[in-house]
Coordinates of C-alpha atoms and ligand atoms in Angstrom, one line a residue:
Chain A
X863 CA 115.0 128.3 91.9
X864 CA 116.9 125.4 93.5
X865 CA 120.2 125.7 95.2
X866 CA 122.0 122.8 96.9
X867 CA 125.1 123.4 99.1
X868 CA 127.4 120.7 100.4
X869 CA 124.7 118.2 100.6
X870 CA 125.4 114.9 102.4
X871 CA 122.9 112.0 102.7
X872 CA 122.7 108.2 102.8
X873 CA 121.1 105.1 104.3
X874 CA 121.9 104.2 107.9
X875 CA 125.7 104.2 108.1
X876 CA 126.1 104.3 104.4
X877 CA 127.3 107.7 103.2
X878 CA 126.1 108.1 99.6
X879 CA 126.1 111.8 98.7
X880 CA 129.4 113.5 99.5
X881 CA 129.3 117.3 99.5
X882 CA 127.1 117.7 96.5
X883 CA 126.5 121.3 95.3
X884 CA 124.4 122.4 92.4
X885 CA 121.8 124.8 91.3
X886 CA 118.9 125.1 88.8
X887 CA 117.8 128.4 87.4
X888 CA 114.1 129.2 86.5
X889 CA 113.2 128.0 83.1
X890 CA 116.2 125.7 82.6
X891 CA 116.4 122.0 81.9
X892 CA 119.3 120.8 84.0
X893 CA 120.4 117.2 83.7
X894 CA 122.4 115.0 86.0
X895 CA 124.1 112.0 84.4
X896 CA 126.1 109.3 86.0
X897 CA 126.6 105.6 86.1
X898 CA 124.3 103.1 88.0
X899 CA 124.7 103.4 91.7
X900 CA 126.2 106.9 91.6
X901 CA 123.6 108.3 93.9
X902 CA 121.3 110.0 91.4
X903 CA 118.1 108.6 92.9
X904 CA 119.4 109.2 96.4
X905 CA 119.9 112.9 95.4
X906 CA 116.4 113.4 94.1
X907 CA 114.8 111.6 97.0
X908 CA 116.8 113.8 99.4
X909 CA 115.6 116.9 97.7
X910 CA 112.0 115.8 97.8
X911 CA 112.2 114.9 101.5
X912 CA 111.9 111.1 101.2
X913 CA 115.4 110.7 102.5
X914 CA 116.7 112.8 105.4
X915 CA 119.5 115.3 104.8
X916 CA 122.6 114.6 107.0
X917 CA 124.2 118.0 106.5
X918 CA 124.3 120.8 103.9
X919 CA 121.6 123.1 102.6
X920 CA 118.8 122.7 100.1
X921 CA 117.2 126.0 99.2
X922 CA 114.0 126.1 97.1
X923 CA 112.5 129.5 96.2
X924 CA 114.6 131.1 98.9
X925 CA 113.4 128.7 101.6
X926 CA 115.5 126.1 103.4
X927 CA 113.9 122.8 102.8
X928 CA 116.5 120.3 104.0
X929 CA 114.4 119.5 107.1
X930 CA 111.0 119.9 105.5
X931 CA 108.6 116.9 105.2
X932 CA 108.0 115.4 101.8
X933 CA 104.3 116.4 101.9
X934 CA 105.2 120.0 102.5
X935 CA 107.8 120.2 99.8
X936 CA 105.2 119.1 97.2
X937 CA 103.0 121.9 98.4
X938 CA 105.8 124.4 97.8
X939 CA 105.9 123.5 94.1
X940 CA 108.6 120.9 93.9
X941 CA 107.4 117.6 92.4
X942 CA 109.2 114.4 91.8
X943 CA 108.4 111.8 89.1
X944 CA 110.0 108.8 90.9
X945 CA 112.3 106.2 89.4
X946 CA 110.4 103.2 88.1
X947 CA 107.2 105.2 87.7
X948 CA 105.4 104.2 91.0
X949 CA 101.9 104.8 89.8
X950 CA 99.0 103.6 92.1
X951 CA 98.5 100.2 90.5
X952 CA 95.1 99.5 92.0
X953 CA 93.6 102.8 91.2
X954 CA 92.3 104.0 87.9
X955 CA 94.2 106.4 85.6
X956 CA 91.8 109.2 86.5
X957 CA 92.1 108.6 90.2
X958 CA 95.9 108.6 89.9
X959 CA 95.8 112.0 88.2
X960 CA 93.3 113.4 90.7
X961 CA 95.5 112.4 93.6
X962 CA 98.3 114.3 91.9
X963 CA 96.2 117.4 92.7
X964 CA 95.5 116.2 96.3
X965 CA 96.7 119.4 97.9
X966 CA 94.7 121.6 95.6
X967 CA 91.6 119.5 96.3
X968 CA 92.2 120.0 100.0
X969 CA 92.4 123.7 99.5
X970 CA 89.1 123.5 97.5
X971 CA 90.7 124.8 94.2
X972 CA 88.5 122.8 91.9
X973 CA 88.5 125.1 88.9
X974 CA 92.3 125.1 88.7
X975 CA 92.3 121.3 88.9
X976 CA 89.9 121.0 85.9
X977 CA 92.2 123.2 83.8
X978 CA 95.3 121.3 84.9
X979 CA 93.6 118.0 84.0
X980 CA 92.8 119.3 80.6
X981 CA 96.4 120.4 80.0
X982 CA 97.7 117.0 81.1
X983 CA 95.3 115.1 78.9
X984 CA 96.3 117.3 76.0
X985 CA 99.9 116.5 76.7
X986 CA 99.2 112.7 76.9
X987 CA 96.0 112.0 75.0
X988 CA 96.4 108.2 75.5
X989 CA 95.6 108.8 79.2
X990 CA 92.2 110.1 78.3
X991 CA 91.4 106.9 76.4
X992 CA 92.4 104.8 79.4
X993 CA 90.8 107.0 82.1
X994 CA 88.9 104.2 83.7
X995 CA 91.5 101.5 83.4
X996 CA 93.6 100.4 86.4
X997 CA 97.0 102.1 86.3
X998 CA 98.7 98.7 86.9
X999 CA 97.4 97.4 83.6
X1000 CA 99.0 100.1 81.5
X1001 CA 102.1 99.6 79.4
X1002 CA 105.4 100.9 80.7
X1003 CA 105.3 103.9 78.5
X1004 CA 101.7 104.8 79.5
X1005 CA 102.6 104.4 83.2
X1006 CA 105.5 106.8 82.7
X1007 CA 103.2 109.3 81.1
X1008 CA 100.8 108.8 84.0
X1009 CA 103.5 109.3 86.5
X1010 CA 104.6 112.6 84.8
X1011 CA 100.9 113.6 84.4
X1012 CA 100.3 113.0 88.1
X1013 CA 103.3 115.1 89.1
X1014 CA 102.1 117.9 86.8
X1015 CA 98.6 117.9 88.4
X1016 CA 100.2 119.4 91.5
X1017 CA 101.1 122.5 89.3
X1018 CA 104.8 122.3 90.3
X1019 CA 107.3 125.1 89.5
X1020 CA 110.1 122.6 89.5
X1021 CA 109.6 119.1 88.0
X1022 CA 112.2 116.5 88.9
X1023 CA 112.4 113.3 86.9
X1024 CA 114.3 110.2 87.7
X1025 CA 115.3 108.3 84.6
X1026 CA 112.0 108.6 82.7
X1027 CA 113.5 106.5 79.8
X1028 CA 114.2 103.5 82.0
X1029 CA 113.0 100.3 80.3
X1030 CA 111.1 101.9 77.6
X1031 CA 111.1 101.5 73.8
X1032 CA 113.1 104.1 71.9
X1033 CA 110.0 105.5 70.1
X1034 CA 108.2 106.1 73.4
X1035 CA 111.4 107.6 75.0
X1036 CA 111.5 110.0 72.1
X1037 CA 107.9 111.0 72.7
X1038 CA 108.5 111.6 76.4
X1039 CA 111.5 113.7 75.8
X1040 CA 109.6 115.8 73.3
X1041 CA 107.0 116.3 76.0
X1042 CA 109.7 117.5 78.4
X1043 CA 110.8 120.1 75.8
X1044 CA 107.2 121.2 75.4
X1045 CA 107.0 121.6 79.2
X1046 CA 110.1 123.7 79.2
X1047 CA 108.7 125.9 76.4
X1048 CA 105.6 126.5 78.5
X1049 CA 107.8 127.8 81.3
X1050 CA 108.5 124.7 83.4
X1051 CA 111.8 124.2 85.2
X1052 CA 113.1 120.7 84.9
X1053 CA 115.7 118.7 86.8
X1054 CA 116.3 115.6 84.7
X1055 CA 118.2 112.5 85.8
X1056 CA 119.3 110.1 83.1
X1057 CA 121.7 107.3 82.4
X1058 CA 121.2 107.9 78.7
X1059 CA 123.5 110.9 78.4
X1060 CA 123.0 111.4 74.7
X1061 CA 119.3 111.8 75.1
X1062 CA 119.3 114.2 78.1
X1063 CA 122.2 116.3 76.9
X1064 CA 120.2 116.6 73.7
X1065 CA 117.5 118.6 75.4
X1066 CA 119.2 120.2 78.5
X1067 CA 120.7 123.6 79.0
X1068 CA 123.3 122.6 81.6
X1069 CA 124.4 119.4 83.2
X1070 CA 126.3 117.8 86.0
X1071 CA 128.1 114.4 86.1
X1072 CA 127.6 112.6 89.4
X1073 CA 130.1 109.7 90.2
X1074 CA 130.2 107.8 93.5
X1075 CA 128.2 110.5 95.2
X1076 CA 130.3 113.5 94.0
X1077 CA 129.8 116.0 91.3
X1078 CA 132.9 115.5 89.1
X1079 CA 132.1 117.7 86.1
X1080 CA 129.7 120.5 85.5
X1081 CA 129.0 122.9 82.7
X1082 CA 126.8 123.9 79.9
X1083 CA 125.7 121.2 77.5
X1084 CA 128.2 122.4 74.9
X1085 CA 131.0 122.1 77.5
X1086 CA 130.0 118.7 78.5
X1087 CA 129.6 117.4 75.0
X1088 CA 133.1 118.6 74.2
X1089 CA 134.6 117.2 77.4
X1090 CA 136.8 114.2 76.6
X1091 CA 136.0 112.4 79.9
X1092 CA 132.3 112.8 79.3
X1093 CA 132.6 111.6 75.7
X1094 CA 134.6 108.5 76.7
X1095 CA 132.4 107.5 79.6
X1096 CA 128.9 108.5 78.6
X1097 CA 128.7 109.2 74.9
X1098 CA 130.7 106.3 73.3
X1099 CA 134.2 106.4 71.9
X1100 CA 133.0 107.1 68.4
X1101 CA 131.4 110.4 69.5
X1102 CA 132.9 113.5 68.1
X1103 CA 132.4 116.8 70.0
X1104 CA 130.2 119.4 68.3
X1105 CA 133.0 121.9 68.0
X1106 CA 135.5 119.5 66.4
Chain B
X420 CA 63.2 68.7 106.4
X421 CA 60.4 71.1 106.3
X422 CA 60.5 74.3 104.4
X423 CA 60.0 76.3 107.6
X424 CA 63.0 74.5 109.3
X425 CA 65.2 75.2 106.2
X426 CA 64.2 78.8 106.3
X427 CA 64.9 79.1 110.0
X428 CA 68.4 77.7 109.3
X429 CA 68.8 80.2 106.5
X430 CA 67.8 83.1 108.7
X431 CA 70.1 82.1 111.5
X432 CA 72.9 81.7 108.9
X433 CA 72.2 85.2 107.6
X434 CA 72.2 86.6 111.1
X435 CA 75.6 85.2 112.1
X436 CA 76.8 85.9 108.6
X437 CA 76.0 89.6 108.8
X438 CA 78.0 89.7 112.0
X439 CA 81.0 88.2 110.3
X440 CA 80.5 90.5 107.4
X441 CA 80.7 93.6 109.5
X442 CA 83.9 92.4 111.2
X443 CA 85.4 91.6 107.8
X444 CA 84.6 95.2 106.7
X445 CA 86.6 96.5 109.6
X446 CA 89.6 94.4 108.6
X447 CA 89.3 95.8 105.0
X448 CA 89.4 99.4 106.0
X449 CA 92.8 99.1 107.7
X450 CA 94.0 96.7 105.0
X451 CA 93.0 99.2 102.3
X452 CA 95.1 102.0 103.8
X453 CA 98.1 100.2 105.2
X454 CA 98.2 96.7 103.8
X455 CA 98.2 95.4 107.4
X456 CA 95.6 93.1 109.1
X457 CA 94.6 94.5 112.4
X458 CA 94.0 91.5 114.7
X459 CA 92.6 93.7 117.4
X460 CA 89.5 94.3 115.2
X461 CA 87.5 91.8 117.3
X462 CA 88.4 93.6 120.5
X463 CA 87.1 96.9 119.0
X464 CA 83.7 95.2 118.7
X465 CA 83.7 93.9 122.3
X466 CA 85.0 97.1 123.7
X467 CA 82.3 99.1 121.9
X468 CA 79.6 96.8 123.1
X469 CA 81.0 96.9 126.7
X470 CA 81.0 100.6 126.8
X471 CA 77.5 100.7 125.3
X472 CA 76.2 98.2 127.8
X473 CA 77.8 100.2 130.7
X474 CA 76.2 103.5 129.6
X475 CA 72.8 102.1 128.5
X476 CA 71.2 102.1 131.9
X477 CA 71.8 105.9 132.3
X478 CA 71.2 107.1 128.8
X479 CA 68.8 106.6 125.9
X480 CA 70.1 103.7 123.8
X481 CA 71.0 105.7 120.7
X482 CA 73.1 108.1 122.8
X483 CA 74.8 105.3 124.6
X484 CA 75.8 103.7 121.3
X485 CA 77.0 107.0 119.9
X486 CA 79.2 107.6 122.9
X487 CA 80.5 104.0 122.8
X488 CA 81.4 104.5 119.1
X489 CA 83.2 107.8 119.9
X490 CA 85.1 106.4 122.8
X491 CA 86.2 103.4 120.8
X492 CA 87.3 105.7 117.9
X493 CA 89.4 107.6 120.4
X494 CA 91.0 104.4 121.7
X495 CA 91.6 103.3 118.2
X496 CA 93.5 106.5 117.5
X497 CA 95.4 106.3 120.7
X498 CA 96.5 102.7 120.0
X499 CA 97.8 103.7 116.5
X500 CA 99.6 106.7 117.9
X501 CA 101.1 105.0 120.8
X502 CA 102.1 101.6 119.2
X503 CA 102.5 102.2 115.5
X504 CA 102.9 105.8 114.5
X505 CA 106.3 106.5 115.9
X506 CA 107.9 103.4 114.2
X507 CA 110.1 104.3 111.3
X508 CA 109.1 102.3 108.2
X509 CA 107.8 99.3 110.1
X510 CA 107.4 96.1 108.1
X511 CA 103.9 94.8 107.6
X512 CA 104.6 91.7 109.6
X513 CA 105.9 93.7 112.5
X514 CA 102.7 95.8 112.6
X515 CA 100.5 92.7 112.4
X516 CA 102.3 91.2 115.4
X517 CA 101.9 94.5 117.3
X518 CA 98.1 94.4 116.6
X519 CA 98.1 90.9 118.1
X520 CA 99.8 92.2 121.2
X521 CA 97.3 95.1 121.3
X522 CA 94.4 92.7 121.1
X523 CA 95.7 90.8 124.2
X524 CA 96.2 94.1 126.0
X525 CA 92.7 95.3 125.3
X526 CA 91.3 91.9 126.3
X527 CA 93.1 91.8 129.6
X528 CA 92.1 95.4 130.3
X529 CA 88.5 94.5 129.7
X530 CA 88.8 91.6 132.0
X531 CA 89.9 93.9 134.7
X532 CA 87.2 96.5 134.1
X533 CA 84.2 94.3 133.3
X534 CA 85.2 90.9 134.8
X535 CA 84.1 87.6 133.2
X536 CA 80.4 88.2 133.3
X537 CA 78.4 87.7 130.2
X538 CA 76.4 90.9 129.4
X539 CA 74.2 92.1 126.7
X540 CA 72.9 95.4 125.4
X541 CA 69.2 95.7 125.3
X542 CA 67.3 95.1 122.1
X543 CA 67.1 98.1 119.8
X544 CA 63.4 97.5 119.3
X545 CA 61.2 95.1 121.2
X546 CA 62.5 92.4 123.6
X547 CA 64.1 89.0 123.2
X548 CA 60.8 87.4 122.8
X549 CA 59.4 89.6 120.1
X550 CA 59.7 88.4 116.6
X551 CA 58.9 89.2 113.1
X552 CA 57.4 86.3 111.1
X553 CA 58.6 85.9 107.5
X554 CA 57.4 82.9 105.4
X555 CA 56.4 81.1 108.6
X556 CA 59.9 81.5 110.2
X557 CA 60.5 83.6 113.2
X558 CA 63.2 86.1 113.3
X559 CA 64.2 88.7 115.9
X560 CA 63.9 92.3 114.8
X561 CA 67.5 92.7 116.0
X562 CA 68.5 90.6 113.1
X563 CA 67.0 93.1 110.8
X564 CA 68.9 95.8 112.7
X565 CA 72.1 94.0 112.2
X566 CA 71.5 93.4 108.5
X567 CA 70.4 97.0 108.0
X568 CA 73.3 98.5 109.8
X569 CA 75.8 96.3 107.9
X570 CA 74.2 97.3 104.6
X571 CA 74.4 101.0 105.4
X572 CA 78.0 100.8 106.6
X573 CA 79.1 99.0 103.4
X574 CA 77.3 101.4 101.1
X575 CA 78.7 104.4 102.9
X576 CA 82.2 102.9 102.9
X577 CA 82.1 102.1 99.2
X578 CA 81.1 105.7 98.5
X579 CA 83.8 106.9 100.9
X580 CA 86.6 105.0 99.3
X581 CA 85.6 105.7 95.7
X582 CA 84.5 109.2 95.7
X583 CA 85.9 111.2 98.6
X584 CA 89.3 112.7 98.7
X585 CA 90.3 111.1 102.0
X586 CA 89.0 107.7 100.9
X587 CA 91.0 107.9 97.7
X588 CA 94.1 109.1 99.5
X589 CA 93.8 106.1 101.9
X590 CA 93.7 103.7 98.9
X591 CA 96.7 105.5 97.4
X592 CA 98.6 105.0 100.6
X593 CA 98.1 101.3 100.5
X594 CA 98.9 101.1 96.8
X595 CA 102.2 103.0 97.1
X596 CA 103.1 104.9 100.2
X597 CA 106.1 106.8 98.8
X598 CA 104.2 107.9 95.8
X599 CA 101.3 109.0 98.0
X600 CA 103.7 111.2 100.0
X601 CA 105.0 112.6 96.8
X602 CA 101.4 113.7 96.0
X603 CA 101.4 115.5 99.3
X604 CA 99.4 112.9 101.2
X605 CA 100.3 112.6 104.9
X606 CA 100.5 108.8 105.0
X607 CA 100.9 108.6 108.7
X608 CA 97.8 110.6 109.3
X609 CA 95.9 108.3 106.9
X610 CA 96.9 105.3 109.0
X611 CA 95.6 106.9 112.2
X612 CA 92.5 107.7 110.4
X613 CA 91.9 104.2 109.2
X614 CA 92.3 102.9 112.7
X615 CA 89.7 105.4 113.9
X616 CA 87.3 104.4 111.2
X617 CA 87.6 100.7 111.7
X618 CA 87.4 101.1 115.5
X619 CA 84.2 103.1 115.1
X620 CA 82.6 100.6 112.7
X621 CA 83.7 97.8 115.0
X622 CA 82.1 99.5 118.0
X623 CA 78.8 100.1 116.1
X624 CA 78.8 96.4 115.0
X625 CA 79.6 95.3 118.5
X626 CA 76.6 97.2 119.9
X627 CA 74.3 95.9 117.1
X628 CA 75.1 92.2 117.7
X629 CA 75.4 92.3 121.5
X630 CA 71.7 91.6 122.1
X631 CA 71.9 88.5 119.9
X632 CA 75.3 87.1 120.7
X633 CA 75.8 88.6 124.2
X634 CA 79.1 90.0 125.1
X635 CA 82.0 88.7 127.1
X636 CA 85.5 90.1 127.4
X637 CA 87.2 87.3 125.4
X638 CA 84.8 86.9 122.5
X639 CA 86.8 89.2 120.2
X640 CA 89.3 86.6 119.0
X641 CA 86.7 84.1 117.7
X642 CA 84.8 86.9 116.0
X643 CA 88.1 88.1 114.5
X644 CA 88.9 84.7 113.0
X645 CA 85.5 84.5 111.4
X646 CA 85.6 88.0 110.1
X647 CA 89.1 87.4 108.8
X648 CA 87.9 84.3 107.0
X649 CA 85.2 86.4 105.4
X650 CA 87.6 89.1 104.4
X651 CA 90.0 86.6 102.8
X652 CA 87.1 84.7 101.1
X653 CA 85.9 88.0 99.6
X654 CA 89.3 89.0 98.5
X655 CA 91.1 91.3 100.9
X656 CA 90.1 95.0 100.5
X657 CA 86.8 94.5 98.8
X658 CA 84.0 95.4 101.2
X659 CA 81.0 94.4 99.1
X660 CA 82.6 90.9 98.5
X661 CA 83.4 90.6 102.2
X662 CA 79.8 91.0 103.0
X663 CA 78.8 88.3 100.6
X664 CA 81.5 86.1 101.9
X665 CA 80.4 86.7 105.5
X666 CA 76.9 85.7 104.7
X667 CA 78.2 82.6 102.9
X668 CA 80.2 81.5 105.9
X669 CA 77.2 82.2 108.2
X670 CA 75.0 80.0 106.0
X671 CA 77.5 77.2 105.8
X672 CA 77.8 77.2 109.6
X673 CA 74.1 77.2 110.1
X674 CA 73.5 74.4 107.6
X675 CA 76.5 72.4 108.9
X676 CA 74.5 71.9 112.1
X677 CA 72.0 69.8 110.3
X678 CA 74.7 67.4 109.0
X679 CA 77.6 67.7 111.4
X680 CA 77.7 67.5 115.2
X681 CA 77.3 71.0 116.8
X682 CA 80.9 70.9 118.0
X683 CA 82.3 71.1 114.5
X684 CA 80.5 74.4 113.7
X685 CA 83.5 76.5 114.4
X686 CA 85.7 74.2 112.4
X687 CA 83.8 75.0 109.3
X688 CA 85.2 78.5 109.0
X689 CA 88.7 77.5 109.8
X690 CA 88.6 74.7 107.2
X691 CA 87.3 77.1 104.7
X692 CA 90.0 79.6 105.5
X693 CA 92.7 77.0 104.9
X694 CA 91.1 75.8 101.7
X695 CA 91.0 79.4 100.3
X696 CA 94.5 80.2 101.3
X697 CA 95.7 77.0 99.5
X698 CA 93.7 77.3 96.3
X699 CA 92.5 80.8 95.8
X700 CA 94.4 83.4 97.9
X701 CA 92.9 86.2 95.8
X702 CA 89.5 85.3 97.2
X703 CA 86.3 84.1 95.7
X704 CA 85.4 87.4 94.1
X705 CA 88.8 89.0 93.8
X706 CA 90.1 89.1 90.3
X707 CA 93.5 87.5 89.8
X708 CA 94.5 90.5 87.7
X709 CA 93.8 92.9 90.5
X710 CA 95.5 90.8 93.2
X711 CA 98.6 90.5 90.9
X712 CA 98.9 94.3 91.2
X713 CA 98.9 94.2 95.0
X714 CA 102.0 93.7 97.0
X715 CA 101.6 91.2 99.8
Ligands
ADP1666 N1 117.4 101.8 100.4 C1 118.7 101.7 100.3 N2 119.4 101.2 101.4 C2 120.7 101.1 101.3 N3 121.5 101.5 100.3 C3 120.9 102.0 99.2 C4 119.4 102.1 99.1 N4 119.1 102.6 97.9 C5 120.3 102.8 97.3 N5 121.3 102.4 98.0 C6 122.7 102.4 97.6 O1 123.0 103.8 97.3 C7 123.9 103.9 96.2 C8 123.3 104.9 95.2 O2 122.1 104.4 94.7 P1 121.1 105.2 93.8 O3 120.9 106.6 94.4 O4 119.9 104.4 93.6 O5 122.0 105.3 92.5 P2 121.5 105.7 91.0 O6 120.1 106.2 91.0 O7 122.5 106.7 90.6 O8 121.6 104.4 90.2 C9 124.1 102.5 95.6 O9 125.3 102.1 96.1 C10 123.0 101.7 96.3 O10 123.4 100.4 96.5
MG1667 MG1 118.5 105.6 90.1

C-alpha cells in the first residue's frame, strides 16, 4: 500500500530524514517508535505532502506521490491525523467532521458522507453529544477523537496517526487505542507513530525504530519486543521479552 | 434640541454608519480566511466607484455597477496572485504590510487615471434633492439603498460562511491552514477567493455610497480606518457585529457634532479604536472564549 525508498527531507538547510525506507502492507498496523526529535513527525508530514521531499521515492497505491500536493494526496486515500490534534478551534464539531469530507462534498457524494458520518459517530459517541460545540472548547481526549473522526470522514485507505496518546489520560489513551484496533478489524490500514512503545507495539503487526532520522531497527512486533536494544531504550529495563 | 433635529442626527449617523459597516464586512471576509487585515479594502471601494462613475454615462446604472464589481473582483484576484500567492508561508505581518503597499499603489494609479477631481455616481433613484420623510426628518432615498444593500450583503455572507462548502472551507483555512490542507482544501485558492469576494463587496459598497459621500482617488484610507474600527469594535471576523459596530460609530460621530467642534469628528473613531484595543481587544460583541481560541 505504502512504500518509501531512501527518503530524504528536512527544513531549509537542516537535513532531518536520512535515507528512510519502509513499507506498509494493506490491512496492517505498522508503528514507528523513536525518541523525541527523531524525525517521526517530519516523516509523516513528508508523506502527506506538507513538507517537500528532497530525494527518494514515496509510492502510494502504485503511484509516485513524492512531488504531489497535500490536497491531492488526501484525495488519493491517504489521511493524516496530525500531531497535537489541530482541530478547527473556531468551528463546531459537526463542521469539523464535515470538512473532513470536503473532497467528497466537492464531488457531490452526499449519500456516502452521511454513511461515513454515522460510522464515525458510532465510533465516538461523545462527538454526537457535542455536535454543536466549538471544537476548541472540547477536552484533549475529545479533540483527539474529533481529529481522528475528521480524518476518517475522507474515507481513507491508509490512516496515519502522529502520537495520538500525547498529553492524554491513560484511560482515554486506552479507549483511543481500542478504536484503532476496531478500525483495523474493519479493514483499515494504519501507520501509527508513538513515543509510548509499549502501547503501540501492543496493537501493531510490525514496527520500525527511528533514531536521528534513520531507521535503526525493523521487524515484526515479536522481534522488536525481544530485541534487547528496544527493551532497554523503549520498554524499560525491567521488561522481559515475550519469548523468555 | 427638538425631536426632529435629534432624529436628523440619528439618520445621518445611521447613513455614515452603514458605510463603515460595509467596509468592516470587507475586512472580515479576508480576515476570516487568512487572519490578515487587508488595508487596501478602502481602495477597493474607491476603485469600484470610479469604474462605475466612468461607465455610467454610457450604460444603464445597474449594468455599470455590475461591470464595476466584476472589474474590481478581477483586480482583487490579480493583486492576490501577483503580490501574495507566490510567497512561501508568509507571516501575517508581512502580508499586512504588502496590503498597505498595494493600497498606495492603487491610490497612485487612480490618481493617474482619474486625477484629483471629486466625482459622484448618480443617485440610484431620484436626485440629490429628492427625499423621503420619516417622522418629520428628511432622508435621501440613497440612504435607504445603502442600508438595504448592507443588510443584504451581511445576510448573504452569514449564510455563505455558515452553510456553504466554500464558506466553511474558508473559515477552516483561517482556523488552521495545515489542517485545512490535510482535509484536501486548497488553502491558496481560498485566499484568492476571499480577495475576490471582498473586492466585489467593496466595489458594490463604493458605488452605493458614492452619490452621498462623493468619490475622490484618496478617500480610501479614511474609509478604511473607520471600517477597521468597526471591524475591531465588533470583534474581528463577526460580520453581524461589525454592522452593529459600524452603526454605533456612525451615530457617535453624528452626535459628537452637537457637542464637539466639527474638526474633532474624525478623532472620535480613532479614540474609540485606541480605547477598544486597550480594554477589550476581543471587541464589544466578541466572546472572550471565542477569541481565546483564535491565534493573533
Ligand atoms: N519547522 C521546523 N523547522 C526546523 N526544524 C524543525 C522543524 N520541525 C522540527 N524540526 C526539527 O526536526 C527534528 C525532528 O523533529 P520531529 O520530526 O518533530 O521529531 P519527532 O516527531 O520524532 O519528535 C528536530 O530536531 C526538530 O528540532
Ligand atoms: Mg513528533
